CSV table of C-alpha atoms in Angstrom, one decimal:
chain,number,residue,atom,x,y,z
A,546,PHE,CA,3.9,99.6,-38.4
A,547,SER,CA,4.5,96.4,-40.4
A,548,ARG,CA,1.9,97.3,-43.0
A,549,TYR,CA,3.5,100.8,-43.4
A,550,ILE,CA,7.0,99.4,-43.8
A,551,ARG,CA,5.9,96.8,-46.4
A,552,ILE,CA,3.8,99.2,-48.4
A,553,SER,CA,6.3,102.0,-48.3
A,554,TYR,CA,8.9,99.8,-50.0
A,555,SER,CA,6.5,98.8,-52.8
A,556,ASP,CA,5.9,100.3,-56.2
A,557,LYS,CA,2.5,101.7,-57.4
A,558,LYS,CA,1.3,98.2,-58.2
A,559,GLY,CA,2.2,96.9,-54.7
A,560,TYR,CA,5.3,94.9,-55.7
A,561,THR,CA,8.7,95.0,-54.0
A,562,HIS,CA,11.6,92.6,-53.3
A,563,CYS,CA,12.8,90.7,-50.3
A,564,VAL,CA,15.8,92.7,-49.1
A,565,THR,CA,17.8,89.5,-48.4
A,566,CYS,CA,17.1,87.2,-51.4
A,567,GLN,CA,16.0,89.9,-53.9
A,568,ARG,CA,12.9,87.9,-55.1
A,569,VAL,CA,9.9,90.0,-56.1
A,570,TYR,CA,6.7,89.7,-54.2
A,571,HIS,CA,3.5,91.6,-53.6
A,572,TRP,CA,3.8,93.5,-50.3
A,573,LYS,CA,1.0,91.4,-48.8
A,574,ASP,CA,3.1,88.2,-49.2
A,575,LEU,CA,6.1,89.7,-47.3
A,576,HIS,CA,7.0,90.0,-43.7
A,577,CYS,CA,8.4,93.0,-41.9
A,578,GLY,CA,11.8,91.5,-41.1
A,579,HIS,CA,13.9,92.9,-38.2
A,580,PHE,CA,17.7,92.8,-38.3
A,581,VAL,CA,17.9,93.1,-34.4
A,582,SER,CA,15.2,90.8,-33.0
A,583,ARG,CA,11.8,92.3,-32.1
A,584,ARG,CA,12.3,91.2,-28.5
A,585,HIS,CA,14.6,94.2,-28.1
A,586,LYS,CA,11.9,96.9,-27.7
A,587,SER,CA,14.4,99.8,-28.1
A,588,THR,CA,15.0,98.8,-31.8
A,589,ARG,CA,11.6,97.1,-32.4
A,590,TRP,CA,10.0,100.2,-34.1
A,591,ASP,CA,13.2,101.7,-35.5
A,592,GLU,CA,12.6,102.0,-39.2
A,593,ARG,CA,16.3,101.5,-39.9
A,594,ASN,CA,16.1,98.1,-38.3
A,595,VAL,CA,13.2,96.7,-40.5
A,596,ALA,CA,12.6,95.9,-44.1
A,597,PRO,CA,10.4,93.6,-46.2
A,598,GLN,CA,11.5,90.0,-46.2
A,599,CYS,CA,9.9,86.9,-47.7
A,600,PRO,CA,8.8,84.2,-45.2
A,601,GLY,CA,11.6,81.9,-46.4
A,602,CYS,CA,14.3,84.3,-45.4
A,603,ASN,CA,12.5,85.7,-42.3
A,604,ILE,CA,11.4,82.5,-40.7
A,605,TYR,CA,13.1,79.5,-42.2
A,606,ASN,CA,16.5,81.2,-42.7
A,607,GLN,CA,16.3,83.0,-39.3
A,608,GLY,CA,16.2,86.4,-40.8
A,609,ALA,CA,19.2,85.9,-43.2
A,610,GLY,CA,21.4,88.0,-40.9
A,611,PRO,CA,24.5,88.4,-43.1
A,612,ALA,CA,22.4,89.4,-46.2
A,613,PHE,CA,20.3,91.8,-44.1
A,614,ALA,CA,23.4,93.3,-42.6
A,615,SER,CA,24.8,93.8,-46.2
A,616,TYR,CA,21.6,95.5,-47.2
A,617,LEU,CA,21.6,97.9,-44.2
A,618,ILE,CA,25.3,98.8,-44.8
A,619,LYS,CA,24.5,99.5,-48.4
A,620,LYS,CA,21.6,101.7,-47.5
A,621,TYR,CA,22.8,103.5,-44.3
A,622,GLY,CA,26.5,103.0,-44.2
A,623,THR,CA,28.9,100.9,-42.1
A,624,HIS,CA,28.0,102.6,-38.8
A,625,ILE,CA,24.4,101.3,-38.8
A,626,ILE,CA,25.1,97.8,-37.5
A,627,ASP,CA,26.9,99.1,-34.4
A,628,GLU,CA,24.3,101.7,-33.8
A,629,LEU,CA,21.4,99.2,-33.9
A,630,LEU,CA,23.3,96.7,-31.7
A,631,MET,CA,24.2,99.3,-29.1
A,632,LYS,CA,20.6,100.7,-29.1
A,633,SER,CA,19.3,97.2,-28.6
A,634,LYS,CA,21.1,96.9,-25.3
A,635,GLN,CA,19.3,100.0,-23.9
A,636,THR,CA,16.3,99.6,-21.7
A,637,CYS,CA,13.1,100.7,-23.2
A,638,ARG,CA,9.9,100.9,-21.1
A,639,MET,CA,6.8,101.9,-22.9
A,640,GLY,CA,3.4,102.5,-21.4
A,641,ARG,CA,0.0,102.7,-22.9
A,642,PHE,CA,0.5,106.4,-23.8
A,643,GLU,CA,3.7,105.7,-25.8
A,644,TYR,CA,2.1,102.8,-27.6
A,645,GLU,CA,-0.9,104.9,-28.5
A,646,LEU,CA,1.5,107.6,-29.9
A,647,LEU,CA,3.2,105.0,-32.1
A,648,ILE,CA,-0.1,103.7,-33.3
A,649,ASN,CA,-1.4,107.1,-34.2
A,650,GLU,CA,1.9,108.1,-35.9
A,651,TYR,CA,1.9,105.0,-38.1
A,652,LYS,CA,-1.8,105.2,-38.9
A,653,THR,CA,-1.2,108.8,-40.1
A,654,LYS,CA,1.9,107.9,-42.1
A,655,LEU,CA,0.1,104.9,-43.7
A,656,GLN,CA,-3.0,107.0,-44.6
A,657,GLN,CA,-0.8,109.7,-46.2
A,658,TYR,CA,1.1,107.1,-48.1
A,659,GLU,CA,-2.0,105.3,-49.4
A,660,ASN,CA,-3.7,108.6,-50.3
A,661,SER,CA,-0.7,109.8,-52.4
A,662,ILE,CA,-0.5,106.4,-54.1
A,663,ASN,CA,-4.3,106.5,-54.9
A,664,GLN,CA,-3.8,110.0,-56.4
A,665,GLY,CA,-0.9,108.7,-58.5
A,666,ARG,CA,1.8,110.8,-57.0
A,667,GLU,CA,5.2,109.7,-55.8
A,668,VAL,CA,5.6,109.9,-52.0
A,669,LYS,CA,8.4,112.1,-50.8
A,670,ASP,CA,10.0,110.2,-48.0
A,671,PRO,CA,13.7,110.5,-47.4
A,672,VAL,CA,14.0,107.0,-46.0
A,673,ARG,CA,12.0,105.1,-48.6
A,674,LYS,CA,12.5,104.9,-52.3
A,675,SER,CA,10.3,103.0,-54.7
A,676,PRO,CA,11.9,100.0,-56.4
A,677,ASP,CA,13.8,100.8,-59.6
A,678,GLN,CA,13.1,99.8,-63.1
A,679,LYS,CA,15.1,96.5,-62.6
A,680,VAL,CA,12.6,95.3,-60.0
A,681,ARG,CA,9.7,96.1,-62.3
A,682,ARG,CA,11.3,94.1,-65.1
A,683,GLN,CA,11.8,91.2,-62.7
A,684,VAL,CA,8.1,91.3,-61.8
A,685,HIS,CA,7.2,91.4,-65.5
A,686,GLN,CA,9.5,88.5,-66.3
A,687,ARG,CA,8.1,86.5,-63.4
A,688,LYS,CA,4.6,86.9,-64.7
A,689,LYS,CA,5.8,85.8,-68.2
A,690,ASP,CA,7.3,82.6,-66.7
A,691,LEU,CA,4.0,81.6,-65.1
A,692,PRO,CA,1.7,79.2,-67.0
A,693,ASP,CA,-1.3,80.9,-68.6
A,694,ASP,CA,-3.7,79.7,-65.9
A,695,ARG,CA,-1.6,81.1,-63.1
A,696,GLN,CA,-0.9,84.6,-64.4
A,697,ALA,CA,-1.9,87.4,-62.1
């Protein structure tokens, strides 16, 4: 699930931005941040509740709640915060069968996503959109700012 979320937000070269601080990172350097804590199983695997976050925002800034909320409102509308908070209060009991279904679902999604990227096609996913040109410029600028011996 985490890998799928982080990869699906990235561009073809694997770069995306932290949704809370906007810094550009490779998807492998980001976490799968949750707006509503992972301890609430009813929202733990809700794709609307998660997005790529840098370790600084996700761990050291306790998820950067206000910035994350702002991102969610911009992406889904003002109703999303109440929906996720209400859903988090619901009891969710999952057994082995349900976990296996989730695992298979996200393995399939990840495989389809990786195959389409390897073939050079854009993935048509209504929830995810690749980063715009501005993000690509930020990555390029960041590489320029590195000393010659540290360029990727």
